Short mmCIF file of C-alpha atoms in Angstrom, two decimals:
data_model
loop_
_atom_site.label_atom_id
_atom_site.label_comp_id
_atom_site.label_asym_id
_atom_site.label_seq_id
_atom_site.Cartn_x
_atom_site.Cartn_y
_atom_site.Cartn_z
CA GLN P 1 -9.64 15.66 -5.30
CA VAL P 2 -6.97 13.39 -6.73
CA GLN P 3 -8.14 9.90 -7.64
CA LEU P 4 -6.42 6.84 -9.03
CA GLN P 5 -8.09 4.24 -11.26
CA GLU P 6 -6.59 0.97 -12.43
CA SER P 7 -7.54 -0.50 -15.79
CA GLY P 8 -6.55 -3.52 -17.84
CA PRO P 9 -7.53 -7.06 -18.76
CA GLY P 10 -8.97 -9.14 -15.96
CA LEU P 11 -7.76 -12.39 -17.47
CA VAL P 12 -4.28 -13.20 -18.74
CA LYS P 13 -3.02 -16.53 -20.06
CA PRO P 14 0.01 -18.20 -18.46
CA SER P 15 3.36 -17.18 -19.95
CA GLN P 16 1.83 -14.01 -21.40
CA THR P 17 2.32 -10.40 -20.28
CA LEU P 18 0.07 -8.67 -17.75
CA SER P 19 -0.48 -5.01 -18.64
CA LEU P 20 -2.16 -2.48 -16.37
CA THR P 21 -2.59 1.28 -16.46
CA CYS P 22 -3.33 3.68 -13.65
CA THR P 23 -5.02 6.95 -14.55
CA VAL P 24 -4.53 9.88 -12.21
CA SER P 25 -7.36 12.40 -12.18
CA GLY P 26 -7.78 15.66 -10.31
CA GLY P 27 -4.06 16.33 -10.10
CA SER P 28 -0.81 16.14 -12.04
CA ILE P 29 1.35 13.05 -12.19
CA SER P 30 4.34 15.35 -12.70
CA SER P 31 4.56 16.52 -9.10
CA GLY P 32 8.08 16.21 -7.77
CA SER P 33 6.92 15.35 -4.26
CA HIS P 34 5.24 12.10 -5.27
CA TYR P 35 6.04 8.77 -6.78
CA TRP P 36 3.66 6.21 -8.22
CA SER P 37 3.56 2.59 -7.15
CA TRP P 38 2.05 -0.75 -7.99
CA ILE P 39 1.07 -3.08 -5.16
CA ARG P 40 -0.70 -6.42 -5.36
CA GLN P 41 -2.55 -8.76 -3.05
CA PRO P 42 -3.19 -12.42 -3.84
CA ALA P 43 -6.36 -13.76 -2.29
CA GLY P 44 -5.86 -14.43 1.41
CA LYS P 45 -2.28 -13.14 1.41
CA ARG P 46 -0.51 -9.94 2.42
CA LEU P 47 0.12 -7.00 0.17
CA GLU P 48 3.25 -7.15 -1.96
CA TRP P 49 4.99 -4.03 -3.28
CA ILE P 50 5.83 -4.36 -6.96
CA GLY P 51 7.67 -1.13 -7.69
CA ARG P 52 7.55 2.62 -8.09
CA ILE P 53 8.10 5.18 -10.80
CA TYR P 54 8.80 8.89 -10.67
CA PHE P 55 7.40 11.40 -13.14
CA ASN P 56 10.80 11.58 -14.84
CA GLY P 57 10.73 7.83 -15.49
CA GLY P 58 13.08 6.74 -12.72
CA THR P 59 12.09 3.39 -11.26
CA ASN P 60 12.73 0.99 -8.39
CA HIS P 61 11.20 -2.43 -8.13
CA ASN P 62 10.90 -5.42 -5.86
CA ALA P 63 13.99 -7.50 -6.51
CA SER P 64 12.03 -10.69 -5.88
CA LEU P 65 10.16 -10.10 -9.13
CA LYS P 66 13.51 -9.93 -10.90
CA SER P 67 13.48 -8.73 -14.48
CA ARG P 68 9.82 -9.42 -15.23
CA ILE P 69 8.72 -5.88 -14.43
CA THR P 70 8.57 -2.86 -16.70
CA MET P 71 7.04 0.39 -15.52
CA SER P 72 6.43 3.52 -17.55
CA VAL P 73 4.84 6.92 -17.16
CA ASP P 74 2.95 9.04 -19.69
CA THR P 75 2.75 12.56 -18.34
CA SER P 76 0.69 13.74 -21.31
CA LYS P 77 -2.07 11.30 -20.37
CA ASN P 78 -1.46 11.52 -16.61
CA GLN P 79 -1.03 7.77 -16.52
CA PHE P 80 1.53 5.23 -15.40
CA SER P 81 1.68 1.60 -16.41
CA LEU P 82 2.91 -1.82 -15.38
CA LYS P 83 3.95 -4.76 -17.51
CA LEU P 84 4.69 -8.11 -15.89
CA THR P 85 6.02 -10.76 -18.22
CA SER P 86 5.88 -14.56 -18.12
CA VAL P 87 2.97 -14.67 -15.73
CA THR P 88 1.90 -17.76 -13.83
CA ALA P 89 -1.02 -18.58 -11.56
CA ALA P 90 1.05 -17.12 -8.71
CA ASP P 91 0.58 -13.69 -10.28
CA THR P 92 -3.19 -13.86 -9.81
CA ALA P 93 -4.02 -11.00 -7.46
CA VAL P 94 -5.80 -7.72 -6.94
CA TYR P 95 -3.47 -5.07 -8.31
CA PHE P 96 -3.52 -1.60 -6.76
CA CYS P 97 -1.91 1.60 -7.91
CA ALA P 98 -0.96 4.07 -5.21
CA ARG P 99 0.62 7.50 -4.79
CA GLY P 100 3.67 7.80 -2.58
CA SER P 101 4.12 11.12 -0.81
CA TRP P 102 6.70 12.56 1.53
CA VAL P 103 6.66 15.27 4.12
CA GLU P 104 10.33 15.27 5.09
CA LYS P 105 13.46 13.23 4.47
CA GLY P 106 12.83 9.59 5.29
CA VAL P 107 9.11 10.00 5.80
CA TRP P 108 7.19 8.42 2.94
CA PHE P 109 3.73 6.94 2.83
CA PHE P 110 1.05 5.91 0.36
CA ASP P 111 -1.62 8.56 0.78
CA LEU P 112 -3.86 7.65 -2.14
CA TRP P 113 -4.79 4.28 -3.58
CA GLY P 114 -6.97 3.00 -6.37
CA ARG P 115 -9.71 0.53 -5.60
CA GLY P 116 -7.74 -2.28 -7.18
CA THR P 117 -8.39 -4.54 -10.13
CA LEU P 118 -8.46 -8.33 -10.08
CA VAL P 119 -6.19 -10.01 -12.57
CA THR P 120 -6.53 -13.76 -12.99
CA VAL P 121 -3.88 -15.82 -14.73
CA SER P 122 -5.53 -18.83 -16.31
CA SER P 123 -5.74 -20.60 -19.62
CA GLN L 1 12.63 -10.18 9.29
CA SER L 2 11.35 -8.69 6.08
CA VAL L 3 7.69 -9.04 6.88
CA LEU L 4 5.50 -7.32 9.41
CA THR L 5 3.42 -9.45 11.77
CA GLN L 6 -0.08 -8.51 12.88
CA PRO L 7 -2.75 -10.47 14.75
CA PRO L 8 -5.30 -11.79 12.24
CA SER L 9 -8.26 -10.53 14.21
CA ALA L 10 -9.33 -8.11 16.91
CA SER L 11 -12.69 -7.14 18.35
CA GLY L 12 -14.39 -4.73 20.68
CA THR L 13 -17.73 -3.29 21.61
CA PRO L 14 -18.88 0.24 20.74
CA GLY L 15 -17.11 2.83 22.87
CA GLN L 16 -14.22 0.54 23.76
CA ARG L 17 -10.57 1.06 22.98
CA VAL L 18 -8.78 -1.53 20.89
CA SER L 19 -5.15 -1.83 19.94
CA ILE L 20 -3.56 -3.60 16.97
CA SER L 21 0.12 -4.52 17.01
CA CYS L 22 2.63 -4.69 14.18
CA SER L 23 5.93 -6.45 14.79
CA GLY L 24 8.90 -6.11 12.48
CA GLY L 25 12.66 -6.13 12.59
CA SER L 26 15.78 -4.05 12.45
CA SER L 27 15.63 -3.63 8.68
CA ASN L 28 12.16 -2.11 8.63
CA ILE L 29 10.37 -0.76 11.71
CA GLY L 30 13.67 -0.56 13.59
CA ARG L 31 14.97 1.95 11.05
CA HIS L 32 11.96 3.50 9.36
CA THR L 33 8.61 5.06 10.15
CA VAL L 34 5.38 3.07 10.19
CA ASN L 35 2.13 3.84 8.39
CA TRP L 36 -1.31 2.42 9.07
CA TYR L 37 -4.21 1.89 6.69
CA GLN L 38 -7.89 1.02 6.90
CA HIS L 39 -9.30 -1.14 4.14
CA LEU L 40 -12.77 -2.30 3.27
CA PRO L 41 -12.76 -4.95 0.51
CA GLY L 42 -13.56 -3.50 -2.86
CA THR L 43 -12.56 0.01 -1.85
CA ALA L 44 -9.33 1.97 -1.88
CA PRO L 45 -7.23 1.60 1.28
CA ARG L 46 -7.31 4.73 3.43
CA LEU L 47 -4.25 6.21 5.13
CA LEU L 48 -4.91 6.54 8.88
CA ILE L 49 -1.50 7.16 10.40
CA TYR L 50 1.84 8.13 8.84
CA SER L 51 5.26 8.61 10.36
CA ASN L 52 4.36 6.41 13.37
CA ASN L 53 1.86 8.77 14.97
CA GLN L 54 0.75 11.48 12.57
CA ARG L 55 -2.84 11.73 11.37
CA PRO L 56 -3.66 13.07 7.91
CA SER L 57 -6.31 15.73 7.82
CA GLY L 58 -9.77 14.24 8.03
CA VAL L 59 -8.80 11.27 10.19
CA PRO L 60 -10.54 11.44 13.58
CA ASP L 61 -8.35 11.75 16.65
CA ARG L 62 -9.86 8.48 17.87
CA PHE L 63 -7.10 6.88 15.79
CA SER L 64 -3.58 7.05 17.18
CA GLY L 65 -0.28 5.35 16.48
CA SER L 66 2.90 4.62 18.36
CA LYS L 67 6.22 2.91 17.77
CA SER L 68 8.85 1.43 20.04
CA GLY L 69 11.92 -0.36 18.79
CA THR L 70 10.87 -2.86 16.13
CA SER L 71 7.15 -2.78 16.95
CA ALA L 72 4.28 -0.39 16.35
CA SER L 73 0.68 -0.13 17.44
CA LEU L 74 -2.53 1.37 16.21
CA ALA L 75 -5.10 2.31 18.82
CA ILE L 76 -8.74 3.09 18.17
CA SER L 77 -10.68 4.66 21.01
CA GLY L 78 -14.43 5.21 21.23
CA LEU L 79 -14.96 2.29 18.86
CA GLN L 80 -17.75 2.78 16.34
CA SER L 81 -19.55 0.31 14.10
CA GLU L 82 -18.09 1.96 11.01
CA ASP L 83 -14.61 1.10 12.27
CA GLU L 84 -15.22 -2.53 11.32
CA ALA L 85 -12.64 -3.09 8.59
CA ASP L 86 -9.22 -4.54 7.85
CA TYR L 87 -6.21 -2.65 9.18
CA PHE L 88 -2.66 -3.08 7.97
CA CYS L 89 0.71 -1.58 8.74
CA ALA L 90 3.49 -0.73 6.29
CA ALA L 91 7.14 0.27 6.48
CA TRP L 92 10.12 0.58 4.20
CA ASP L 93 12.58 -2.32 4.45
CA ASP L 94 16.26 -2.11 3.62
CA SER L 95 16.46 -5.74 2.42
CA LEU L 96 16.74 -6.73 -1.26
CA ASN L 97 17.83 -3.27 -2.42
CA GLY L 98 14.88 -1.80 -0.54
CA LEU L 99 11.17 -2.41 -0.71
CA TRP L 100 7.92 -1.64 1.06
CA VAL L 101 6.68 -4.40 3.35
CA PHE L 102 3.21 -4.82 4.76
CA GLY L 103 1.56 -6.52 7.68
CA GLY L 104 -0.81 -9.38 6.97
CA GLY L 105 -3.76 -7.29 8.10
CA THR L 106 -6.03 -7.42 11.14
CA LYS L 107 -9.76 -7.87 10.73
CA LEU L 108 -11.48 -5.68 13.33
CA THR L 109 -14.97 -6.72 14.36
CA VAL L 110 -17.23 -4.37 16.29
CA LEU L 111 -19.45 -6.60 18.40
#
């Protein structure tokens, strides 16, 4: 079955760039009926949607994170990635990757998630 | 409002029926469908309900969802010990050029 796995450094220094990759196994990232998202959860707080990317590279992101986000997709490796620049302690969180799926117009949901990876921003 | 509100905790005894609410606003639940997830820390969240009341294959029919206006509910009947987990709701929100919003999560304890 399709599985998602996050990977990347667990510790990032303030003002540097957080980089994470999500590897999709058991299925193709190039499916037109899915998109691929990043979601994070600071300790004790609610989940926050970061953004999504389609297999063709089209993206949407949370406007509250402004221009700090870059997302990319590598269909040859079945991976998609997140870069978050100028990080601060407020970016410390468990980062999840997730697959968005749809069954009909207007009906979208995240049907598969990774287990999440903790990223700590600290000097 | 651009956030979804859930009670922080809920509890029940085995065999009971429990319900978890999710309150939103006109920009999210009022316009879009609601999804529910089960999450055990350290594991991948599991989709329980999509499109307000639809169960993915493999989810027991003990789990059901409903929506009315700007609120939604998840009901779990025949409560089992393995149901002890965090549950959160999610919906698309039309604010800020559009984004997914999530409930704060409800910790369900099976007494």
